[in-house]
Amino acid sequence: MEIGTLRGLGTILVFVAFIGVVLWAYSSKRKKSFDEAANLPFADEPEAKKRDEEASRSKK
């Protein structure tokens, strides 16, 4: 097998993997879990705000 053939097969393999990842990422089954993951940084805000308020009350 020549090096060009191996490179071509490698390119096809990577392309198929890329298409698989794109289909997985944009599938409607994953939308809910991706939306939840996107909102994780904001999940702690009420607790942090509550701690800040308690800290400011205790300083008075």
Short mmCIF file of N, CA and C in Angstrom, two decimals:
data_model
loop_
_atom_site.label_atom_id
_atom_site.label_comp_id
_atom_site.label_asym_id
_atom_site.label_seq_id
_atom_site.Cartn_x
_atom_site.Cartn_y
_atom_site.Cartn_z
N MET A 1 0.84 -1.16 0.00
CA MET A 1 0.00 0.00 0.00
C MET A 1 0.90 1.24 0.00
N GLU A 2 0.59 2.19 -0.82
CA GLU A 2 1.40 3.40 -0.92
C GLU A 2 1.02 4.40 0.15
N ILE A 3 1.91 5.35 0.41
CA ILE A 3 1.68 6.36 1.43
C ILE A 3 0.48 7.25 1.06
N GLY A 4 0.31 7.52 -0.20
CA GLY A 4 -0.83 8.34 -0.65
C GLY A 4 -2.15 7.67 -0.35
N THR A 5 -2.21 6.37 -0.51
CA THR A 5 -3.43 5.62 -0.21
C THR A 5 -3.73 5.66 1.29
N LEU A 6 -2.69 5.48 2.10
CA LEU A 6 -2.88 5.53 3.55
C LEU A 6 -3.34 6.91 4.00
N ARG A 7 -2.76 7.94 3.41
CA ARG A 7 -3.18 9.30 3.76
C ARG A 7 -4.63 9.55 3.35
N GLY A 8 -5.01 9.05 2.20
CA GLY A 8 -6.40 9.18 1.74
C GLY A 8 -7.36 8.48 2.67
N LEU A 9 -7.01 7.26 3.09
CA LEU A 9 -7.87 6.52 4.02
C LEU A 9 -7.94 7.22 5.37
N GLY A 10 -6.83 7.79 5.81
CA GLY A 10 -6.82 8.54 7.07
C GLY A 10 -7.71 9.77 6.98
N THR A 11 -7.65 10.45 5.85
CA THR A 11 -8.49 11.63 5.65
C THR A 11 -9.97 11.25 5.67
N ILE A 12 -10.32 10.17 5.01
CA ILE A 12 -11.71 9.71 4.99
C ILE A 12 -12.17 9.33 6.40
N LEU A 13 -11.30 8.65 7.15
CA LEU A 13 -11.64 8.25 8.51
C LEU A 13 -11.88 9.49 9.40
N VAL A 14 -11.03 10.48 9.31
CA VAL A 14 -11.19 11.70 10.11
C VAL A 14 -12.45 12.45 9.68
N PHE A 15 -12.72 12.49 8.39
CA PHE A 15 -13.92 13.16 7.90
C PHE A 15 -15.19 12.48 8.42
N VAL A 16 -15.22 11.18 8.40
CA VAL A 16 -16.38 10.44 8.91
C VAL A 16 -16.55 10.68 10.41
N ALA A 17 -15.44 10.71 11.15
CA ALA A 17 -15.52 11.00 12.59
C ALA A 17 -16.04 12.42 12.83
N PHE A 18 -15.59 13.37 12.03
CA PHE A 18 -16.04 14.75 12.15
C PHE A 18 -17.54 14.86 11.90
N ILE A 19 -18.02 14.21 10.86
CA ILE A 19 -19.46 14.22 10.56
C ILE A 19 -20.24 13.58 11.71
N GLY A 20 -19.71 12.51 12.29
CA GLY A 20 -20.37 11.86 13.42
C GLY A 20 -20.47 12.80 14.62
N VAL A 21 -19.41 13.53 14.93
CA VAL A 21 -19.44 14.46 16.05
C VAL A 21 -20.42 15.60 15.78
N VAL A 22 -20.45 16.10 14.56
CA VAL A 22 -21.39 17.18 14.21
C VAL A 22 -22.83 16.69 14.35
N LEU A 23 -23.12 15.51 13.86
CA LEU A 23 -24.48 14.98 13.98
C LEU A 23 -24.85 14.76 15.45
N TRP A 24 -23.91 14.28 16.25
CA TRP A 24 -24.16 14.07 17.67
C TRP A 24 -24.43 15.40 18.38
N ALA A 25 -23.62 16.40 18.07
CA ALA A 25 -23.74 17.69 18.75
C ALA A 25 -25.03 18.42 18.39
N TYR A 26 -25.48 18.27 17.17
CA TYR A 26 -26.68 18.99 16.74
C TYR A 26 -27.94 18.14 16.73
N SER A 27 -27.88 16.95 17.31
CA SER A 27 -29.08 16.12 17.35
C SER A 27 -30.07 16.71 18.35
N SER A 28 -31.34 16.55 18.07
CA SER A 28 -32.37 17.12 18.94
C SER A 28 -32.44 16.40 20.28
N LYS A 29 -31.94 15.17 20.36
CA LYS A 29 -31.94 14.44 21.62
C LYS A 29 -31.00 15.08 22.63
N ARG A 30 -29.94 15.73 22.17
CA ARG A 30 -28.93 16.31 23.05
C ARG A 30 -29.24 17.76 23.45
N LYS A 31 -30.24 18.37 22.84
CA LYS A 31 -30.51 19.80 23.07
C LYS A 31 -30.76 20.11 24.53
N LYS A 32 -31.57 19.31 25.21
CA LYS A 32 -31.90 19.58 26.60
C LYS A 32 -30.65 19.52 27.48
N SER A 33 -29.84 18.50 27.32
CA SER A 33 -28.65 18.40 28.17
C SER A 33 -27.64 19.50 27.86
N PHE A 34 -27.54 19.93 26.60
CA PHE A 34 -26.63 21.02 26.26
C PHE A 34 -27.15 22.35 26.82
N ASP A 35 -28.46 22.55 26.82
CA ASP A 35 -29.03 23.76 27.40
C ASP A 35 -28.78 23.80 28.91
N GLU A 36 -28.92 22.67 29.56
CA GLU A 36 -28.64 22.61 31.01
C GLU A 36 -27.17 22.89 31.28
N ALA A 37 -26.28 22.33 30.47
CA ALA A 37 -24.85 22.56 30.65
C ALA A 37 -24.49 24.01 30.39
N ALA A 38 -25.16 24.65 29.45
CA ALA A 38 -24.88 26.06 29.15
C ALA A 38 -25.27 26.96 30.30
N ASN A 39 -26.25 26.55 31.09
CA ASN A 39 -26.72 27.38 32.21
C ASN A 39 -26.03 27.05 33.53
N LEU A 40 -25.12 26.08 33.56
CA LEU A 40 -24.45 25.72 34.80
C LEU A 40 -23.68 26.88 35.44
N PRO A 41 -23.01 27.74 34.70
CA PRO A 41 -22.29 28.84 35.36
C PRO A 41 -23.22 29.77 36.14
N PHE A 42 -24.48 29.82 35.79
CA PHE A 42 -25.42 30.70 36.46
C PHE A 42 -26.17 30.02 37.59
N ALA A 43 -25.93 28.74 37.80
CA ALA A 43 -26.67 27.98 38.80
C ALA A 43 -26.32 28.42 40.23
N ASP A 44 -25.11 28.93 40.46
CA ASP A 44 -24.68 29.30 41.80
C ASP A 44 -25.01 30.73 42.17
N GLU A 45 -25.54 31.51 41.26
CA GLU A 45 -25.75 32.92 41.53
C GLU A 45 -26.62 33.21 42.75
N PRO A 46 -27.76 32.56 42.94
CA PRO A 46 -28.57 32.88 44.12
C PRO A 46 -27.82 32.61 45.43
N GLU A 47 -27.05 31.53 45.48
CA GLU A 47 -26.30 31.22 46.70
C GLU A 47 -25.21 32.26 46.94
N ALA A 48 -24.52 32.66 45.90
CA ALA A 48 -23.47 33.66 46.04
C ALA A 48 -24.06 34.99 46.47
N LYS A 49 -25.18 35.35 45.92
CA LYS A 49 -25.84 36.61 46.29
C LYS A 49 -26.28 36.55 47.75
N LYS A 50 -26.81 35.39 48.17
CA LYS A 50 -27.25 35.23 49.54
C LYS A 50 -26.07 35.35 50.50
N ARG A 51 -24.92 34.74 50.15
CA ARG A 51 -23.73 34.83 50.99
C ARG A 51 -23.23 36.27 51.09
N ASP A 52 -23.27 36.99 49.98
CA ASP A 52 -22.83 38.38 49.98
C ASP A 52 -23.72 39.23 50.87
N GLU A 53 -25.02 39.00 50.82
CA GLU A 53 -25.94 39.75 51.66
C GLU A 53 -25.71 39.44 53.14
N GLU A 54 -25.49 38.15 53.47
CA GLU A 54 -25.23 37.78 54.85
C GLU A 54 -23.92 38.37 55.34
N ALA A 55 -22.91 38.41 54.50
CA ALA A 55 -21.63 38.98 54.87
C ALA A 55 -21.73 40.48 55.12
N SER A 56 -22.51 41.16 54.30
CA SER A 56 -22.67 42.59 54.50
C SER A 56 -23.49 42.88 55.75
N ARG A 57 -24.42 42.02 56.09
CA ARG A 57 -25.22 42.20 57.32
C ARG A 57 -24.35 42.00 58.57
N SER A 58 -23.46 41.03 58.52
CA SER A 58 -22.64 40.74 59.69
C SER A 58 -21.57 41.81 59.93
N LYS A 59 -21.21 42.55 58.91
CA LYS A 59 -20.22 43.63 59.05
C LYS A 59 -20.80 44.86 59.70
N LYS A 60 -22.12 45.01 59.68
CA LYS A 60 -22.77 46.22 60.23
C LYS A 60 -22.75 46.26 61.70
#
